Short mmCIF file of C-alpha atoms in Angstrom, two decimals:
data_model
loop_
_atom_site.label_atom_id
_atom_site.label_comp_id
_atom_site.label_asym_id
_atom_site.label_seq_id
_atom_site.Cartn_x
_atom_site.Cartn_y
_atom_site.Cartn_z
CA MET A 297 132.79 156.19 53.08
CA PHE A 298 135.60 153.67 52.75
CA ILE A 299 138.49 153.51 55.19
CA VAL A 300 141.92 152.40 53.99
CA THR A 301 144.69 151.92 56.54
CA GLY A 302 148.28 151.81 55.42
CA ALA A 303 147.02 154.23 52.77
CA ASN A 304 150.38 155.96 52.47
CA GLY A 305 152.13 152.65 51.86
CA PHE A 306 152.37 150.25 48.93
CA ILE A 307 149.21 148.14 48.77
CA GLY A 308 147.12 150.69 50.67
CA SER A 309 147.84 153.55 48.26
CA ALA A 310 147.24 151.23 45.30
CA MET A 311 143.86 150.32 46.81
CA VAL A 312 142.92 153.99 47.10
CA ARG A 313 143.64 154.32 43.37
CA GLU A 314 141.52 151.22 42.70
CA LEU A 315 138.61 152.80 44.57
CA ASN A 316 139.09 156.04 42.63
CA ALA A 317 139.01 154.12 39.35
CA ARG A 318 135.65 152.68 40.41
CA GLY A 319 134.23 156.12 41.13
CA TYR A 320 134.78 156.36 44.89
CA LYS A 321 136.33 159.50 46.36
CA ASP A 322 134.87 159.53 49.87
CA ILE A 323 137.82 157.68 51.35
CA LEU A 324 139.40 158.18 54.76
CA CYS A 325 143.10 157.43 54.42
CA VAL A 326 144.87 156.32 57.60
CA ASP A 327 148.60 155.79 58.09
CA VAL A 328 151.41 156.23 60.61
CA VAL A 329 153.43 158.23 58.06
CA LYS A 330 152.41 161.85 57.52
CA LEU A 331 151.75 163.13 54.01
CA GLU A 332 154.44 165.75 54.63
CA GLU A 333 156.95 162.95 55.19
CA ARG A 334 155.89 160.81 52.22
CA SER A 335 153.73 162.56 49.65
CA GLU A 336 154.22 160.51 46.49
CA PRO A 337 152.05 157.36 46.93
CA LEU A 338 148.82 159.36 47.28
CA LYS A 339 149.71 162.37 45.12
CA LYS A 340 147.32 161.39 42.29
CA SER A 341 144.59 160.01 44.54
CA GLN A 342 141.30 161.61 45.49
CA PHE A 343 140.20 161.15 49.09
CA SER A 344 138.11 163.03 51.62
CA ASP A 345 140.50 163.02 54.57
CA PHE A 346 143.82 161.75 55.91
CA MET A 347 144.47 160.89 59.54
CA LEU A 348 147.38 159.51 61.49
CA THR A 349 146.60 156.14 63.03
CA PRO A 350 146.56 157.20 66.73
CA ASP A 351 144.29 160.17 65.95
CA PHE A 352 141.97 157.95 63.91
CA LEU A 353 141.53 155.41 66.71
CA ASP A 354 140.58 158.15 69.18
CA TRP A 355 138.21 159.79 66.72
CA ALA A 356 136.54 156.79 65.08
CA ASN A 357 134.82 155.43 68.16
CA ASP A 358 132.88 158.63 68.74
CA ASN A 359 132.33 159.81 65.18
CA LEU A 360 131.60 156.80 62.97
CA ASP A 361 128.64 154.43 62.85
CA SER A 362 126.93 151.89 60.63
CA HIS A 363 125.53 154.65 58.42
CA SER A 364 128.89 156.21 57.62
CA VAL A 365 131.27 153.33 56.80
CA GLN A 366 130.87 151.12 53.72
CA GLY A 367 133.95 149.02 54.33
CA VAL A 368 137.46 148.91 55.78
CA PHE A 369 140.56 147.79 53.89
CA HIS A 370 143.13 147.31 56.63
CA MET A 371 146.55 147.25 54.96
CA GLY A 372 148.47 149.06 57.71
CA ALA A 373 151.15 146.98 59.42
CA ILE A 374 154.80 146.65 60.27
CA SER A 375 155.73 144.62 57.19
CA SER A 376 159.46 144.16 57.69
CA THR A 377 160.39 140.48 57.87
CA THR A 378 163.53 141.45 59.80
CA GLU A 379 161.76 143.44 62.54
CA SER A 380 162.99 142.22 65.94
CA ASP A 381 160.92 144.41 68.28
CA TRP A 382 158.07 142.11 69.27
CA GLN A 383 156.21 144.79 71.23
CA LYS A 384 156.15 147.00 68.13
CA LEU A 385 154.81 144.13 66.03
CA GLU A 386 152.24 143.19 68.65
CA THR A 387 150.95 146.77 68.90
CA ASN A 388 150.75 147.42 65.17
CA ASN A 389 149.94 144.00 63.70
CA ILE A 390 147.77 142.44 66.39
CA THR A 391 146.25 145.01 68.77
CA LEU A 392 145.46 147.57 66.05
CA SER A 393 143.89 144.86 63.90
CA GLN A 394 141.74 143.73 66.83
CA GLN A 395 140.54 147.29 67.38
CA LEU A 396 139.57 147.66 63.73
CA PHE A 397 137.88 144.25 63.76
CA ASN A 398 135.72 145.40 66.68
CA PHE A 399 134.96 148.73 65.01
CA CYS A 400 133.74 146.92 61.88
CA LYS A 401 131.67 144.54 63.97
CA ASN A 402 129.95 147.52 65.60
CA TRP A 403 129.57 149.39 62.30
CA GLY A 404 128.20 146.33 60.48
CA CYS A 405 130.61 146.72 57.57
CA PRO A 406 133.11 144.43 55.80
CA PHE A 407 136.60 144.11 57.29
CA ILE A 408 139.19 143.10 54.69
CA TYR A 409 142.70 142.89 56.07
CA ALA A 410 146.24 142.00 55.09
CA SER A 411 147.57 138.73 56.39
CA SER A 412 150.70 137.31 54.73
CA GLY A 413 152.15 134.29 53.01
CA ALA A 414 154.88 134.58 55.66
CA VAL A 415 152.64 132.60 58.03
CA TYR A 416 153.50 129.44 56.07
CA GLY A 417 157.14 129.58 57.12
CA GLY A 418 159.32 127.27 55.10
CA GLY A 419 156.30 125.61 53.52
CA GLU A 420 156.73 122.35 55.40
CA HIS A 421 152.94 121.98 55.44
CA GLY A 422 152.33 123.52 52.04
CA PHE A 423 150.72 126.84 51.19
CA ASN A 424 147.03 126.03 51.53
CA ASP A 425 144.86 128.61 53.29
CA ALA A 426 142.78 125.78 54.79
CA THR A 427 145.76 124.25 56.63
CA ASN A 428 145.29 123.97 60.40
CA MET A 429 147.01 127.11 61.67
CA ALA A 430 148.36 125.33 64.75
CA ARG A 431 150.72 123.46 62.40
CA LEU A 432 152.21 126.57 60.80
CA GLN A 433 155.67 127.74 61.83
CA PRO A 434 156.59 131.22 60.54
CA LEU A 435 160.30 131.88 60.04
CA ASN A 436 160.22 135.38 61.52
CA LEU A 437 158.41 137.55 64.05
CA TYR A 438 156.49 139.40 61.34
CA GLY A 439 154.97 136.12 60.13
CA ARG A 440 154.25 135.14 63.71
CA SER A 441 152.36 138.39 64.35
CA LYS A 442 150.21 137.84 61.27
CA LEU A 443 149.49 134.24 62.24
CA ILE A 444 148.46 135.21 65.77
CA PHE A 445 145.89 137.69 64.46
CA ASP A 446 144.59 135.17 61.91
CA GLN A 447 144.08 132.67 64.73
CA TRP A 448 142.40 135.24 66.93
CA MET A 449 140.10 136.38 64.13
CA MET A 450 139.00 132.86 63.27
CA SER A 451 138.34 132.09 66.95
CA GLN A 452 135.81 134.94 67.31
CA GLU A 453 132.22 133.80 67.19
CA ASP A 454 130.89 137.29 66.55
CA LYS A 455 132.54 138.75 63.45
CA PRO A 456 131.99 141.78 61.20
CA LEU A 457 129.52 141.51 58.32
CA ARG A 458 132.27 140.07 56.11
CA CYS A 459 135.65 139.37 57.65
CA ILE A 460 138.34 138.37 55.17
CA GLY A 461 142.08 137.91 55.71
CA LEU A 462 144.31 138.02 52.64
CA ARG A 463 147.58 136.12 52.60
CA PHE A 464 149.65 138.07 50.09
CA PHE A 465 152.59 136.36 48.43
CA ASN A 466 155.38 138.20 46.55
CA VAL A 467 153.57 141.38 45.50
CA TYR A 468 155.37 143.78 43.17
CA GLY A 469 154.44 146.93 41.30
CA PRO A 470 154.18 150.72 41.33
CA ASN A 471 154.12 152.65 44.63
CA GLU A 472 156.48 150.29 46.48
CA TYR A 473 159.48 152.61 46.14
CA HIS A 474 159.71 153.64 49.82
CA LYS A 475 160.04 150.05 51.05
CA ASN A 476 163.84 149.90 50.73
CA ASP A 477 165.01 146.40 51.78
CA MET A 478 161.43 145.12 51.74
CA ALA A 479 160.81 146.24 48.13
CA SER A 480 160.24 143.56 45.51
CA VAL A 481 163.11 141.91 43.67
CA VAL A 482 161.71 143.36 40.43
CA TYR A 483 162.25 146.90 41.70
CA LYS A 484 165.64 146.11 43.23
CA ALA A 485 166.70 144.39 40.01
CA PHE A 486 165.63 147.38 37.94
CA LEU A 487 167.71 149.76 40.05
CA GLN A 488 170.74 147.47 40.00
CA ILE A 489 170.61 146.89 36.24
CA LYS A 490 170.07 150.59 35.57
CA SER A 491 173.10 151.44 37.71
CA THR A 492 175.55 148.65 36.79
CA GLY A 493 174.16 146.74 33.81
CA GLN A 494 174.32 143.62 35.95
CA LEU A 495 172.12 141.81 38.47
CA LYS A 496 173.38 139.92 41.51
CA LEU A 497 171.24 136.95 42.51
CA PHE A 498 171.69 134.39 45.25
CA LYS A 499 173.22 131.06 44.36
CA SER A 500 171.47 127.89 45.37
CA HIS A 501 172.92 126.10 48.38
CA LYS A 502 170.73 123.05 47.87
CA PRO A 503 171.79 120.43 45.33
CA GLU A 504 168.23 119.87 44.12
CA TYR A 505 168.01 123.50 42.91
CA ALA A 506 170.30 124.96 40.25
CA ASP A 507 171.36 128.60 40.61
CA GLY A 508 168.39 130.81 39.82
CA GLU A 509 165.92 127.93 39.92
CA GLN A 510 164.62 128.89 43.36
CA LEU A 511 160.88 129.48 43.01
CA ARG A 512 158.53 132.21 44.21
CA ASP A 513 154.91 133.14 43.63
CA PHE A 514 155.13 136.63 42.13
CA VAL A 515 151.85 138.56 41.88
CA TYR A 516 151.26 141.99 40.36
CA ILE A 517 149.71 144.80 42.39
CA LYS A 518 146.99 145.44 39.80
CA ASP A 519 145.66 141.91 40.26
CA ILE A 520 145.81 142.31 44.04
CA THR A 521 143.72 145.47 44.21
CA ARG A 522 141.18 144.17 41.69
CA TRP A 523 140.75 141.04 43.78
CA MET A 524 140.33 143.11 46.93
CA TRP A 525 137.47 144.96 45.28
CA GLU A 526 135.93 141.73 44.06
CA ILE A 527 136.05 140.39 47.63
CA TYR A 528 134.27 143.49 48.86
CA GLU A 529 131.54 142.97 46.26
CA LEU A 530 131.05 139.25 46.94
CA GLN A 531 128.04 139.29 49.23
CA ASN A 532 128.10 135.57 49.95
CA ILE A 533 131.83 134.97 50.42
CA GLU A 534 132.51 132.88 53.50
CA ASN A 535 134.35 134.61 56.33
CA GLY A 536 137.91 133.35 56.54
CA ILE A 537 141.39 133.58 55.12
CA TYR A 538 142.29 133.44 51.44
CA ASN A 539 145.59 133.25 49.60
CA LEU A 540 146.36 135.99 47.08
CA GLY A 541 149.17 134.99 44.77
CA TYR A 542 149.43 134.22 41.08
CA GLY A 543 149.06 130.54 41.92
CA LYS A 544 152.07 129.36 39.93
CA ALA A 545 155.65 129.67 41.17
CA ARG A 546 158.29 131.07 38.82
CA THR A 547 162.08 131.05 39.07
CA TRP A 548 164.33 133.91 40.07
CA LYS A 549 166.04 133.40 36.72
CA ALA A 550 162.77 133.94 34.84
CA LEU A 551 162.13 137.10 36.81
CA ALA A 552 165.65 138.36 36.07
CA GLU A 553 165.44 137.57 32.37
CA ASN A 554 162.09 139.35 32.05
CA THR A 555 163.48 142.38 33.85
CA PHE A 556 166.46 142.61 31.47
CA LYS A 557 164.13 142.08 28.50
CA SER A 558 161.70 144.80 29.60
CA MET A 559 164.64 147.18 30.01
CA LYS A 560 165.95 146.15 26.56
CA CYS A 561 169.25 145.02 28.10
CA ASP A 562 171.27 141.84 27.62
CA THR A 563 170.96 139.37 30.50
CA ASN A 564 173.96 139.68 32.82
CA ILE A 565 173.64 137.81 36.13
CA GLU A 566 176.30 137.38 38.81
CA TRP A 567 175.62 134.57 41.28
CA VAL A 568 176.54 135.36 44.90
CA ASP A 569 176.45 133.33 48.10
CA ILE A 570 173.49 133.67 50.43
CA PRO A 571 174.81 135.29 53.64
CA ILE A 572 175.31 132.78 56.42
CA SER A 573 173.09 134.88 58.71
CA ILE A 574 169.97 134.23 56.60
CA ARG A 575 170.87 131.00 54.84
CA ASN A 576 168.88 128.76 57.18
CA GLN A 577 165.77 130.94 56.80
CA TYR A 578 165.98 131.27 53.02
CA GLN A 579 162.97 129.85 51.17
CA TYR A 580 163.51 127.89 47.97
CA PHE A 581 159.84 127.53 47.07
CA THR A 582 156.58 129.41 47.65
CA GLU A 583 153.36 128.95 45.72
CA ALA A 584 149.91 130.11 46.74
CA ASP A 585 147.25 127.43 46.60
CA MET A 586 144.48 129.48 45.00
CA VAL A 587 141.79 126.77 44.85
CA ASN A 588 139.68 128.23 47.68
CA THR A 589 140.18 131.79 46.44
CA PHE A 590 138.93 131.05 42.94
CA ALA A 591 136.15 128.84 44.28
CA ALA A 592 134.93 131.81 46.32
CA GLY A 593 134.27 133.66 43.07
CA LEU A 594 137.39 135.68 42.32
CA SER A 595 138.58 136.14 38.75
CA LYS A 596 141.80 134.66 37.38
CA PRO A 597 144.88 136.92 37.35
CA ASN A 598 145.30 139.29 34.42
CA PHE A 599 149.08 139.55 34.65
CA ASN A 600 151.51 136.66 34.39
CA LEU A 601 155.15 137.36 35.26
CA GLU A 602 156.02 138.45 31.73
CA ASP A 603 153.10 140.87 31.43
CA GLY A 604 153.40 142.23 34.97
CA VAL A 605 157.12 142.94 34.79
CA LYS A 606 156.73 144.56 31.37
CA ASP A 607 153.87 146.79 32.52
CA TYR A 608 155.71 147.77 35.71
CA ILE A 609 158.98 148.63 34.01
CA GLN A 610 157.85 150.15 30.72
CA ASN A 611 154.75 152.01 31.92
CA TYR A 612 156.09 153.13 35.31
CA LEU A 613 159.77 152.67 36.15
CA LEU A 614 161.07 153.94 32.81
CA THR A 615 158.77 156.97 32.82
CA ASP A 616 159.08 160.38 34.46
CA ASP A 617 156.23 159.56 36.85
CA PRO A 618 156.41 155.98 38.17
CA PHE A 619 153.40 156.19 40.51
CA LEU A 620 149.90 154.82 40.05
#
């Protein structure tokens, strides 16, 4: 049996579909959101059971062992970069992860968990997963919570069979629709263009960047879940933390133009000021250093920005059923 936490969310539900595509149906889905409250992400998936996170923690200790669990994909977290309740972040992003880490250690199974590119902060020290974590300065509490668990995990001498943290960059794709403000710019752009025929993008407030030339590492969900499976299969991968991005930053303008193109609309961008409240935290450049990730044995991405945006929009967002 596989366990997927955050299974009723974006990356978690996509991972359940990835496992299904590879022939696995004995999957325990765990999430804080009931299926009755959010049914769509898992509606096409096959899985053996669904449990709420608190119930799972109480049950797992007494009912699971090394013979029953093949691996854990821990995608459950408070993922809002604007969350201000530190206790909530600590409980969900640190303590829960520590509990699952210890479960996997006892079960003797791989523990593959979601870290975040947010740990790199403004990128003052680059975006290399080998950078000394003591130097990193996240820009928000969410990033701080992820960094603290990364540090804790790496400090443990006794780890699960394979213990891998994944620093996701700007992931976009089907099944993200419930994320609201935290949804990808591709999805937000699609909705805005569909509604108004126009897209509002932030101006640049730095002279070295023209409007729309701010850069992000956009990575498609189908590459992410394939890589997660590859990591599970890599028997000799070294325990540690690995970046998961495309590996090449692209501009907001390129993303916008590809969104308009995939929707068969003329490009129509309105440049707006970045709100003062977030201007000092706004990032002008992110790019995953993927050297260690590829050296570990992972394949190259299948979807560049053009292909990913086209697949997302034309095969999902413009259809009657946009879910994986």
